[in-house]
Coordinates of C-alpha atoms and ligand atoms in Angstrom, one line a residue:
Chain A
M1 CA -15.5 5.9 26.4
A2 CA -13.0 9.4 27.5
F3 CA -11.6 11.2 25.5
G4 CA -10.1 14.1 27.8
G5 CA -12.6 15.4 30.2
M6 CA -15.3 13.8 27.8
E7 CA -17.4 11.1 28.7
L8 CA -19.3 8.9 26.0
F9 CA -21.5 6.0 26.7
S10 CA -20.5 5.8 30.8
G11 CA -22.7 2.7 32.3
I12 CA -24.2 1.7 29.0
N13 CA -25.6 -1.4 28.3
L14 CA -26.4 -2.5 24.5
S15 CA -26.6 -5.6 22.8
F16 CA -27.4 -6.4 19.3
E17 CA -28.9 -9.9 17.8
K18 CA -28.0 -11.7 14.8
D19 CA -30.2 -11.8 11.4
K20 CA -31.5 -8.0 12.5
V21 CA -31.2 -4.8 10.9
Y22 CA -30.9 -1.9 13.6
G23 CA -30.7 1.7 13.1
I24 CA -29.0 4.6 15.1
I25 CA -29.6 7.8 15.1
G26 CA -28.7 10.5 17.1
T27 CA -27.5 14.3 16.9
N28 CA -23.9 15.6 15.8
G29 CA -21.8 14.6 18.0
S30 CA -23.7 12.2 20.4
G31 CA -21.3 9.0 19.7
K32 CA -22.3 7.1 17.0
T33 CA -19.4 7.0 15.2
T34 CA -17.4 6.1 18.3
L35 CA -19.7 3.6 18.8
F36 CA -18.7 2.0 15.8
N37 CA -15.1 2.8 16.5
I38 CA -15.9 0.4 19.5
I39 CA -17.4 -2.3 18.1
C40 CA -14.4 -2.3 15.4
G41 CA -11.8 -2.0 17.8
V42 CA -10.6 1.4 16.3
L43 CA -11.2 2.5 19.9
T44 CA -10.5 0.5 23.1
P45 CA -13.2 1.7 25.4
T46 CA -11.7 3.0 28.7
H47 CA -14.4 1.1 31.0
G48 CA -16.8 -2.0 30.2
Q49 CA -16.5 -4.9 27.8
V50 CA -17.6 -5.8 23.9
F51 CA -18.7 -9.0 23.4
Y52 CA -19.1 -10.9 20.0
E53 CA -20.8 -14.5 19.4
G54 CA -20.8 -14.5 22.6
N55 CA -16.7 -14.5 23.4
E56 CA -14.7 -11.1 24.7
V57 CA -13.0 -9.0 22.2
T58 CA -12.4 -5.8 24.0
G59 CA -8.8 -4.3 22.8
M60 CA -8.8 -6.6 19.7
K61 CA -7.2 -4.8 16.8
P62 CA -9.4 -3.7 13.7
W63 CA -7.9 -6.3 11.7
Q64 CA -8.3 -9.3 14.4
L65 CA -12.1 -8.3 14.4
S66 CA -12.6 -7.7 10.7
R67 CA -11.2 -11.7 10.1
K68 CA -14.1 -12.4 12.8
G69 CA -17.0 -10.9 10.7
I70 CA -17.4 -7.6 11.0
G71 CA -17.4 -5.4 8.2
R72 CA -17.8 -1.8 7.9
C73 CA -18.2 1.7 5.5
F74 CA -17.2 4.8 6.9
Q75 CA -18.6 8.1 7.3
M76 CA -16.0 10.0 5.5
V77 CA -15.5 7.8 2.5
K78 CA -12.1 5.9 2.3
P79 CA -12.2 3.7 -0.6
F80 CA -8.5 2.6 -2.0
N81 CA -8.3 5.3 -4.5
S82 CA -5.4 4.1 -6.1
L83 CA -7.1 0.4 -7.0
T84 CA -10.3 -0.4 -9.5
P85 CA -13.4 -1.3 -7.4
Y86 CA -13.0 -5.2 -8.0
E87 CA -9.4 -4.7 -6.4
N88 CA -10.7 -2.9 -3.4
A89 CA -12.8 -6.3 -3.2
R90 CA -9.9 -8.5 -4.0
V91 CA -7.8 -6.9 -0.9
A92 CA -10.8 -7.4 1.3
R93 CA -11.4 -11.2 0.1
S94 CA -7.7 -12.3 0.2
S95 CA -7.5 -10.8 3.8
A96 CA -9.9 -10.7 6.2
G97 CA -12.3 -13.1 3.8
H98 CA -9.2 -15.4 4.1
Y99 CA -10.5 -16.1 7.3
S100 CA -14.2 -17.7 6.3
K101 CA -13.2 -19.4 2.8
G102 CA -15.7 -21.6 1.7
E103 CA -18.2 -19.7 3.5
E104 CA -18.5 -17.0 1.2
K105 CA -22.2 -15.5 0.5
F106 CA -21.1 -14.0 -2.8
S107 CA -18.3 -14.3 -5.2
L108 CA -16.7 -11.0 -5.9
D109 CA -18.4 -10.7 -9.6
E110 CA -21.6 -10.9 -7.6
I111 CA -20.9 -7.9 -5.2
M112 CA -19.4 -6.5 -8.5
E113 CA -23.1 -7.0 -9.6
L114 CA -25.1 -6.5 -6.6
T115 CA -23.4 -2.7 -5.6
G116 CA -23.7 -1.7 -9.1
L117 CA -20.2 -1.7 -10.0
K118 CA -20.5 -4.0 -12.7
D119 CA -19.5 -1.9 -15.5
K120 CA -17.1 0.5 -13.8
R121 CA -15.0 -2.1 -12.0
N122 CA -12.0 -1.8 -13.6
I123 CA -12.0 2.0 -13.2
V124 CA -9.6 3.6 -11.1
T125 CA -11.5 4.7 -8.0
S126 CA -10.3 8.1 -7.6
E127 CA -11.9 8.7 -10.7
L128 CA -15.5 7.8 -9.6
S129 CA -18.2 9.7 -8.6
L130 CA -19.1 10.0 -4.8
P131 CA -22.1 7.3 -5.2
D132 CA -19.5 4.6 -6.8
K133 CA -17.0 5.5 -4.3
K134 CA -19.8 4.8 -1.2
N135 CA -20.4 1.3 -3.8
T136 CA -16.4 0.8 -3.5
E137 CA -16.9 0.3 0.0
I138 CA -19.9 -1.4 0.2
A139 CA -18.2 -3.7 -2.0
R140 CA -15.4 -4.2 -0.1
A141 CA -17.2 -4.7 3.1
L142 CA -18.9 -7.6 2.1
A143 CA -16.1 -9.3 0.7
C144 CA -14.9 -9.8 3.9
N145 CA -17.3 -12.5 4.0
P146 CA -19.3 -10.2 7.4
K147 CA -21.5 -12.1 9.6
I148 CA -22.5 -8.0 10.3
M149 CA -22.4 -5.2 8.7
L150 CA -21.7 -1.5 10.0
F151 CA -23.5 1.6 8.1
D152 CA -21.9 4.8 9.0
E153 CA -24.7 7.4 7.3
V154 CA -23.8 5.5 4.0
S155 CA -26.4 8.0 2.4
C156 CA -25.8 11.2 3.6
G157 CA -24.9 13.5 0.5
L158 CA -26.9 10.9 -1.9
S159 CA -29.8 11.9 -3.7
G160 CA -33.1 10.3 -3.2
E161 CA -33.1 7.7 -6.2
E162 CA -29.7 6.6 -5.1
I163 CA -31.0 6.2 -1.4
Y164 CA -33.6 4.1 -2.6
A165 CA -31.2 2.4 -4.3
R166 CA -29.4 1.7 -1.4
M167 CA -32.1 0.8 0.7
D168 CA -32.5 -1.9 -2.0
L169 CA -29.3 -3.2 -1.2
M170 CA -29.5 -3.0 2.2
R171 CA -32.6 -5.0 2.5
K172 CA -30.8 -7.6 0.0
I173 CA -27.8 -7.7 2.0
A174 CA -29.9 -8.7 5.3
D175 CA -32.1 -11.6 3.4
Y176 CA -28.6 -13.2 2.7
G177 CA -28.6 -13.1 6.8
I178 CA -25.8 -10.9 7.3
S179 CA -26.5 -8.9 10.3
I180 CA -27.0 -5.0 10.2
I181 CA -26.1 -1.8 12.0
V182 CA -26.8 1.7 10.2
I183 CA -26.7 4.8 11.2
E184 CA -28.5 7.3 9.6
H185 CA -30.0 10.9 9.8
I186 CA -32.7 9.9 8.2
M187 CA -36.1 8.8 10.1
M188 CA -37.9 7.6 6.7
F189 CA -35.0 5.4 6.4
I190 CA -34.6 3.7 9.8
K191 CA -38.6 3.2 9.6
E192 CA -38.3 1.8 6.0
I193 CA -35.4 -1.2 6.9
C194 CA -34.7 -1.3 10.6
D195 CA -36.4 -3.7 13.0
E196 CA -35.2 -1.9 15.8
V197 CA -33.7 1.7 16.9
V198 CA -31.1 2.8 19.3
V199 CA -31.3 6.8 19.7
L200 CA -28.3 8.0 21.0
H201 CA -27.8 11.6 22.7
A202 CA -24.8 13.2 24.1
G203 CA -23.3 9.6 24.6
S204 CA -25.9 7.9 26.2
I205 CA -29.1 5.9 24.7
I206 CA -32.0 8.0 25.0
S207 CA -34.7 5.4 23.5
S208 CA -34.5 2.2 22.3
G209 CA -37.4 -0.5 20.4
D210 CA -39.5 -0.3 17.3
P211 CA -38.9 2.3 15.2
S212 CA -42.7 3.7 14.7
V213 CA -42.8 3.4 18.7
V214 CA -39.5 4.8 18.9
A215 CA -40.6 7.6 16.6
Q216 CA -43.5 9.2 19.0
D217 CA -41.3 8.6 22.2
P218 CA -41.4 12.0 23.9
K219 CA -37.6 12.1 24.8
V220 CA -36.5 11.6 21.5
I221 CA -38.8 14.5 20.4
E222 CA -37.4 16.8 23.1
A223 CA -33.7 15.8 22.2
Y224 CA -34.6 16.4 18.2
L225 CA -36.8 19.8 18.7
G226 CA -34.6 21.2 22.0
G227 CA -32.1 20.3 20.7
R228 CA -30.5 20.3 17.6
K229 CA -32.8 19.4 14.5
L230 CA -32.9 15.7 12.8
Chain B
M1 CA -6.8 -10.9 -17.6
K2 CA -4.4 -10.2 -15.1
N3 CA -1.9 -12.1 -18.1
N4 CA -2.9 -9.7 -20.7
K5 CA -1.7 -6.5 -18.2
L6 CA 1.4 -7.9 -17.7
R7 CA 2.4 -9.4 -21.7
P8 CA 3.5 -5.9 -22.8
Y9 CA 6.0 -5.8 -20.0
I10 CA 7.2 -9.4 -21.4
I11 CA 7.3 -8.4 -24.4
A12 CA 9.0 -5.1 -23.9
G13 CA 11.6 -7.2 -21.3
L14 CA 12.6 -9.3 -24.3
I15 CA 12.9 -7.0 -27.2
A16 CA 15.5 -5.0 -24.6
I17 CA 17.3 -8.3 -23.7
A18 CA 17.4 -9.1 -27.2
A19 CA 18.2 -5.4 -28.3
Y20 CA 20.9 -5.8 -25.2
M21 CA 22.7 -8.6 -26.7
V22 CA 23.2 -7.1 -30.0
L23 CA 25.0 -4.3 -29.2
L24 CA 27.0 -6.4 -26.0
F25 CA 28.5 -8.3 -28.8
G26 CA 28.9 -5.9 -31.2
S27 CA 30.3 -3.5 -29.0
D28 CA 33.2 -5.8 -27.1
G29 CA 31.8 -4.1 -23.8
G30 CA 33.2 -0.8 -24.1
Y31 CA 31.8 2.2 -21.6
L32 CA 28.5 2.2 -22.7
S33 CA 27.7 -1.8 -21.8
N34 CA 29.9 -1.0 -18.4
F35 CA 27.6 2.1 -18.1
I36 CA 24.4 -0.2 -18.5
V37 CA 25.4 -2.2 -15.9
Y38 CA 25.8 -0.1 -13.4
V39 CA 22.4 1.2 -14.1
C40 CA 20.7 -2.0 -14.4
L41 CA 22.6 -2.8 -10.9
F42 CA 20.8 0.4 -9.2
I43 CA 17.2 -0.8 -11.0
I44 CA 17.3 -3.9 -9.6
A45 CA 18.0 -1.9 -6.0
S46 CA 15.4 1.1 -6.7
Q47 CA 12.6 -1.4 -7.5
G48 CA 13.1 -3.5 -3.6
W49 CA 13.2 0.4 -2.3
N50 CA 10.4 0.9 -4.4
L51 CA 8.3 -1.9 -3.1
L52 CA 8.5 -0.5 0.3
G53 CA 9.2 3.4 -0.4
G54 CA 6.4 3.6 -3.6
Y55 CA 3.8 1.0 -3.3
V56 CA 3.7 1.1 0.5
G57 CA 4.7 4.6 0.9
E58 CA 6.9 4.3 4.0
I59 CA 10.1 6.0 2.4
S60 CA 13.9 4.1 3.8
F61 CA 16.7 6.5 3.8
G62 CA 18.8 3.6 4.4
H63 CA 18.2 0.6 1.8
A64 CA 22.1 0.9 1.5
V65 CA 22.3 -1.3 4.5
F66 CA 21.0 -3.9 2.5
W67 CA 23.1 -3.2 -0.8
G68 CA 25.9 -3.7 1.7
I69 CA 25.5 -6.7 3.1
G70 CA 24.7 -8.3 -0.3
A71 CA 27.9 -6.8 -1.2
Y72 CA 29.8 -8.0 2.0
T73 CA 28.6 -11.2 2.0
V74 CA 30.6 -11.7 -1.2
G75 CA 33.4 -9.8 -0.6
L76 CA 34.4 -11.5 3.0
P77 CA 34.7 -15.1 2.1
I78 CA 36.3 -14.3 -1.0
G79 CA 38.8 -12.2 1.0
Y80 CA 39.2 -14.3 3.3
D81 CA 40.1 -17.1 -0.1
L82 CA 37.1 -19.3 0.6
N83 CA 36.5 -21.3 -2.1
I84 CA 33.0 -20.7 -2.9
S85 CA 30.8 -19.7 -6.1
P86 CA 31.0 -16.7 -6.3
L87 CA 27.6 -16.5 -7.9
L88 CA 26.0 -18.2 -5.2
L89 CA 27.4 -15.8 -3.0
A90 CA 25.8 -13.2 -4.6
F91 CA 22.4 -15.1 -4.2
A92 CA 23.4 -15.9 -0.4
G93 CA 24.0 -12.5 -0.2
A94 CA 20.7 -11.4 -1.4
A95 CA 19.4 -14.2 1.3
V96 CA 21.5 -12.5 4.3
A97 CA 20.2 -9.3 3.5
A98 CA 16.4 -9.8 3.6
L99 CA 17.1 -12.1 6.6
F100 CA 18.3 -9.2 8.5
A101 CA 15.6 -7.2 7.3
W102 CA 13.0 -9.5 8.7
I103 CA 15.0 -9.4 12.0
I104 CA 15.5 -5.0 12.1
S105 CA 11.8 -4.8 10.9
Y106 CA 10.4 -5.8 14.5
P107 CA 11.9 -2.3 15.7
L108 CA 12.1 -0.7 12.4
L109 CA 8.2 -1.1 11.2
R110 CA 6.8 0.2 14.5
V111 CA 7.1 3.4 13.8
R112 CA 6.7 5.6 10.7
G113 CA 6.9 8.7 8.8
F114 CA 9.6 11.0 9.8
P115 CA 10.7 8.5 12.3
F116 CA 11.1 5.8 10.2
L117 CA 13.1 7.6 7.7
V118 CA 15.6 8.6 10.6
G119 CA 15.9 5.7 12.1
T120 CA 16.9 3.8 8.6
Y121 CA 19.5 6.4 8.0
G122 CA 21.0 5.8 11.1
L123 CA 21.2 2.0 10.7
G124 CA 23.2 3.1 7.1
V125 CA 25.3 5.2 9.8
V126 CA 26.0 2.3 12.1
F127 CA 26.9 -0.4 9.6
E128 CA 29.5 2.3 7.8
K129 CA 31.0 3.1 11.2
V130 CA 31.3 -0.7 12.2
F131 CA 33.1 -1.6 9.1
V132 CA 35.0 1.2 9.1
A133 CA 36.2 0.0 12.6
S134 CA 36.9 -3.4 12.2
P135 CA 40.4 -4.5 10.6
K136 CA 38.6 -8.2 10.5
L137 CA 36.1 -6.9 8.0
F138 CA 38.8 -4.9 6.1
A139 CA 38.2 -1.5 7.5
T140 CA 38.5 0.9 4.9
K141 CA 41.2 -1.0 2.9
G142 CA 37.7 -2.7 1.4
V143 CA 38.7 -5.9 0.1
F144 CA 39.4 -7.1 -3.9
V145 CA 37.5 -9.1 -5.0
A146 CA 39.2 -11.1 -7.6
N147 CA 37.0 -13.7 -9.9
D148 CA 37.1 -15.6 -13.1
L149 CA 33.5 -15.0 -13.8
N150 CA 32.9 -14.1 -17.7
R151 CA 32.6 -10.3 -18.4
F152 CA 30.5 -10.9 -20.9
F153 CA 28.2 -13.5 -19.0
L154 CA 27.9 -10.7 -16.0
H155 CA 26.8 -8.1 -18.7
G156 CA 24.3 -10.4 -19.9
M157 CA 23.1 -12.1 -16.4
I158 CA 22.6 -8.3 -14.9
F159 CA 20.8 -7.0 -17.8
V160 CA 18.6 -10.4 -18.0
L161 CA 18.0 -10.1 -13.8
M162 CA 17.2 -6.7 -14.1
I163 CA 13.9 -7.4 -16.7
V164 CA 13.5 -10.6 -14.8
V165 CA 13.1 -8.1 -11.5
T166 CA 11.2 -5.4 -12.9
V167 CA 8.4 -7.6 -14.9
G168 CA 8.9 -9.9 -11.0
V169 CA 7.8 -6.2 -9.4
K170 CA 5.1 -5.5 -11.7
W171 CA 3.2 -8.5 -11.4
L172 CA 3.8 -8.9 -7.7
T173 CA 2.1 -5.5 -7.5
D174 CA -1.0 -6.9 -9.2
K175 CA -1.1 -9.9 -6.8
D176 CA -3.0 -9.9 -3.8
L177 CA 0.1 -9.0 -1.8
G178 CA 0.6 -5.8 -4.4
L179 CA -3.0 -4.8 -3.8
R180 CA -2.5 -4.6 -0.1
F181 CA 0.9 -2.8 -0.1
K182 CA -1.3 -0.2 -2.2
A183 CA -4.3 -0.6 0.2
V184 CA -1.7 0.2 3.3
R185 CA -0.8 2.9 1.5
D186 CA -3.7 4.4 0.2
V187 CA -6.0 4.3 3.4
P188 CA -4.0 2.7 6.6
E189 CA -7.1 2.4 8.7
A190 CA -9.6 1.1 5.9
A191 CA -6.8 -1.4 5.2
E192 CA -6.8 -2.7 8.8
M193 CA -10.8 -2.6 8.5
V194 CA -10.7 -5.1 6.2
G195 CA -8.3 -7.8 7.7
V196 CA -4.9 -6.3 6.8
N197 CA -1.9 -6.7 9.2
I198 CA -0.4 -3.5 8.3
Y199 CA 3.0 -4.4 10.1
H200 CA 3.1 -7.7 8.2
T201 CA 2.5 -6.4 5.4
K202 CA 5.0 -3.7 5.9
T203 CA 7.5 -6.4 7.0
A204 CA 6.9 -8.1 3.2
A205 CA 7.8 -5.1 1.1
L206 CA 11.0 -4.2 3.5
V207 CA 11.9 -8.1 2.9
I208 CA 11.8 -8.4 -0.6
G209 CA 12.6 -5.4 -1.7
A210 CA 16.0 -6.2 1.0
F211 CA 16.6 -9.5 -1.1
L212 CA 16.5 -6.9 -4.3
C213 CA 18.9 -5.0 -2.7
G214 CA 21.3 -7.0 -1.5
L215 CA 21.0 -9.3 -4.7
A216 CA 22.1 -5.6 -6.6
G217 CA 24.7 -4.9 -3.5
G218 CA 26.5 -8.6 -4.4
L219 CA 26.5 -8.3 -8.1
Y220 CA 28.0 -4.8 -7.5
V221 CA 31.1 -6.1 -6.0
L222 CA 31.5 -9.4 -8.6
Y223 CA 30.9 -6.8 -11.0
S224 CA 33.4 -3.8 -9.9
G225 CA 36.1 -6.3 -8.6
F226 CA 36.4 -3.9 -5.0
I227 CA 34.4 -3.1 -2.2
N228 CA 34.4 -0.4 0.8
P229 CA 32.7 0.5 3.4
T230 CA 31.6 3.9 1.6
T231 CA 31.0 2.0 -1.5
A232 CA 28.7 -0.5 0.7
F233 CA 27.1 1.8 3.2
D234 CA 27.3 5.2 2.4
S235 CA 24.2 7.8 2.3
S236 CA 24.7 8.6 -1.3
V237 CA 23.9 4.8 -2.4
S238 CA 20.9 5.3 -0.7
I239 CA 20.4 8.3 -2.6
S240 CA 21.4 7.0 -5.3
I241 CA 18.7 3.9 -4.8
L242 CA 15.9 5.9 -3.7
M243 CA 16.7 9.0 -6.2
G244 CA 15.6 7.1 -9.6
P245 CA 11.7 6.2 -8.1
Y246 CA 11.5 10.0 -6.7
I247 CA 12.6 11.4 -10.3
G248 CA 11.3 8.8 -12.8
G249 CA 7.7 8.5 -10.7
I250 CA 7.3 6.4 -7.3
G251 CA 5.2 3.7 -7.3
T252 CA 5.6 2.7 -10.9
V253 CA 8.2 0.2 -12.3
L254 CA 8.7 2.1 -15.4
G255 CA 9.1 5.1 -14.1
T256 CA 11.8 3.1 -11.7
V257 CA 13.6 2.4 -14.9
F258 CA 13.5 5.6 -16.4
G259 CA 14.2 7.6 -13.3
T260 CA 17.3 5.7 -12.5
S261 CA 18.7 5.9 -15.8
I262 CA 19.1 9.3 -15.5
V263 CA 19.9 9.2 -11.9
I264 CA 23.1 7.4 -12.9
A265 CA 23.7 8.9 -16.7
I266 CA 23.8 12.0 -14.3
Q267 CA 26.4 10.9 -11.9
E268 CA 28.4 9.8 -14.6
W269 CA 28.3 13.1 -16.2
A270 CA 28.8 15.2 -12.9
R271 CA 31.9 12.9 -12.3
S272 CA 33.6 14.9 -15.0
A273 CA 31.7 18.1 -15.6
L274 CA 31.1 18.6 -12.0
P275 CA 34.8 17.6 -10.6
F276 CA 34.3 19.5 -7.0
T277 CA 33.1 17.2 -3.6
G278 CA 29.3 17.4 -3.9
G279 CA 28.8 18.1 -7.6
Q280 CA 27.5 15.3 -8.2
H281 CA 24.6 15.3 -5.6
M282 CA 24.1 19.3 -6.7
A283 CA 23.0 17.9 -10.6
L284 CA 21.2 15.3 -8.8
G285 CA 19.5 17.9 -6.5
L286 CA 19.3 20.3 -8.8
L287 CA 17.4 18.0 -11.4
L288 CA 15.0 16.7 -8.5
I289 CA 13.7 20.6 -7.9
I290 CA 13.0 20.8 -11.2
I291 CA 11.1 17.7 -12.1
M292 CA 8.9 18.2 -8.5
M293 CA 8.6 21.6 -10.0
V294 CA 6.9 20.3 -13.4
S295 CA 5.4 17.1 -12.0
R296 CA 5.2 16.4 -8.5
E297 CA 4.9 12.7 -9.2
G298 CA 7.5 12.0 -10.8
L299 CA 8.8 12.0 -14.7
F300 CA 6.5 8.9 -16.0
P301 CA 3.1 9.5 -14.1
G302 CA 3.7 13.5 -15.3
L303 CA 4.1 11.7 -19.2
R304 CA 1.2 9.7 -18.5
K305 CA -0.9 11.9 -17.8
L306 CA 0.5 14.3 -20.2
A307 CA -0.8 11.7 -22.9
L308 CA -4.4 11.0 -21.3
K309 CA -4.7 15.1 -21.8
L310 CA -3.8 14.7 -24.9
S311 CA -5.7 12.3 -26.2
G312 CA -8.5 12.9 -23.9
K313 CA -8.5 16.2 -25.8
T314 CA -8.8 14.8 -29.3
K315 CA -12.0 12.9 -27.4
D316 CA -13.6 15.6 -26.6
K317 CA -13.3 17.2 -29.8
T318 CA -14.7 14.3 -31.9
K319 CA -17.3 13.9 -29.1
E320 CA -18.1 17.7 -29.9
K321 CA -17.8 17.1 -33.8
K322 CA -20.3 14.3 -33.4
A323 CA -22.8 16.5 -31.5
A324 CA -22.8 19.0 -33.9
Ligands
ATP401 N1 -10.6 10.5 19.0 C1 -11.3 11.1 19.2 N2 -10.8 12.3 20.3 C2 -11.3 13.2 21.5 N3 -13.0 13.5 20.7 C3 -13.4 12.4 19.7 C4 -13.1 11.1 19.1 N4 -13.6 10.9 18.6 C5 -15.1 11.3 18.9 N5 -14.6 12.2 20.0 C6 -15.5 13.5 20.0 O1 -16.8 12.3 20.6 C7 -17.6 13.2 20.3 C8 -19.2 12.0 19.6 O2 -18.1 12.1 17.8 P1 -19.1 10.9 16.9 O3 -18.1 11.0 16.0 O4 -19.2 9.9 17.5 O5 -20.3 11.7 16.9 P2 -21.4 11.1 15.9 O6 -22.1 10.8 16.3 O7 -20.9 9.8 15.1 O8 -21.4 12.7 14.6 P3 -22.3 13.1 13.7 O9 -23.4 13.2 13.2 O10 -21.7 14.1 13.6 O11 -21.2 11.8 12.8 C9 -17.8 14.5 19.2 O12 -17.8 15.2 20.4 C10 -16.6 14.3 18.7 O13 -15.7 15.5 19.1
MG402 MG1 -20.3 9.8 13.2

């Protein structure tokens, strides 16, 4: 991927397996969100290919990929502010979710329950708190019937308790057989819920594998201590 | 639950129809009911504009094109003395306008924001010039559209259609398609991320809106009995269509009803009170500036907010009292 003079991810090869929880960590500007944008079709890589379920999907548009089962939550929350959480989910269910009819893992009511929005489902989203806006985004992504969910720093800006609730939620989602990739800054979070972790630094992968092993990797420690702090 | 939301609109609509019928038969269709017909026609068109402009957030400056297509679909066959039912022509006009919108959406909806606005404006100019320059299309002479439709019937039908369209648009905007309109307006990139095809969604809003504008234009010709390129395609028609939602509250059906009523009333008033060229536009422009200064979102959301604030204040007070 190239932005002007900057090169990210040249000559890398990354694959994510089904039914696993992956974590991605990396310093600011290391390319985590860019990686998500490539997976979702927001950005088309300048070189290289993207495969999903064995088929090449390079250059496909986000709306096509979401219909194939890729769900995403944004780093900066972007719920549909003039709609209620329930309506947010309805948009997703009637659009992307429509293409996997009959395979729904949750009904919209169950999604509201799961994301803790049951009591707030009919309040306009713009009037909700930040954690509930994030929940609305998760609900919306779940309503797409995703096979894989991408979370971009969803714990950012949340209190400790809310982070634990978020970890529980992710485990539940994983238990339903949805693969997960999370971008997180908190190593504890990654260690708790991820099967594998990928460490990015300045647009390349410096380490990957089991979270507790990666945390001891000298290159990772160097990048974090020598570079910016975690 | 959905029906509950719509019920007040249906009840209010029925009451309005009943009240109008009393007025109509009590006053033998005088100045007031004549005025109300024009208000209703522009409300129908404005609701159509509001689908794309208000709910999807893509501002068009050329919805007069669809109005004009509806008008001429009625006017031309009658001008050529073809024997076709005028009411059938009015609905055919709506269909032709919708079809044209669907075709033109291909280039037009590839752009958004300011280029889209300019594109729609240009479309109106082109249509007006073509009709002015074509003797076969009756050029500037226009068409006199005599028809033997009963005046009372026309009055009543246009009013009922206005109510049906208003309730219908309200209904649509709470359906999946309508929610998609608002999703695209709120955060297009997030809408794409949940499988919404933005282009198709906008096309739907444009085509349905064009249908309503075409219908209003066709009925306008039946009612006024005359059409020429200016009353069909001029940008002042586009302005009358879009000004109502702006003043009343963009993206709200009731705001459109109130706003359009005010706009047509002011135009009517300015016709006699400011009898120089541009007088009407000046009055409307002033009104728009005042409303934007008082409440940016328009009259209706502004009033609703005010009401909420007032009721919220009283609620807070009761809470305080309880605490004390
Ligand atoms: N559309 C774009 N155009 C130009 N440069 C971009 C674009 N998107 C990202 N970048 C640059 O690419 C680099 C990686 O950005 P990215 O957003 O992927 O980082 P990140 O790892 O998500 O960082 P953060 O922790 O701050 O979220 C940054 O230097 C950023 O400025
Ligand atoms: Mg990021």
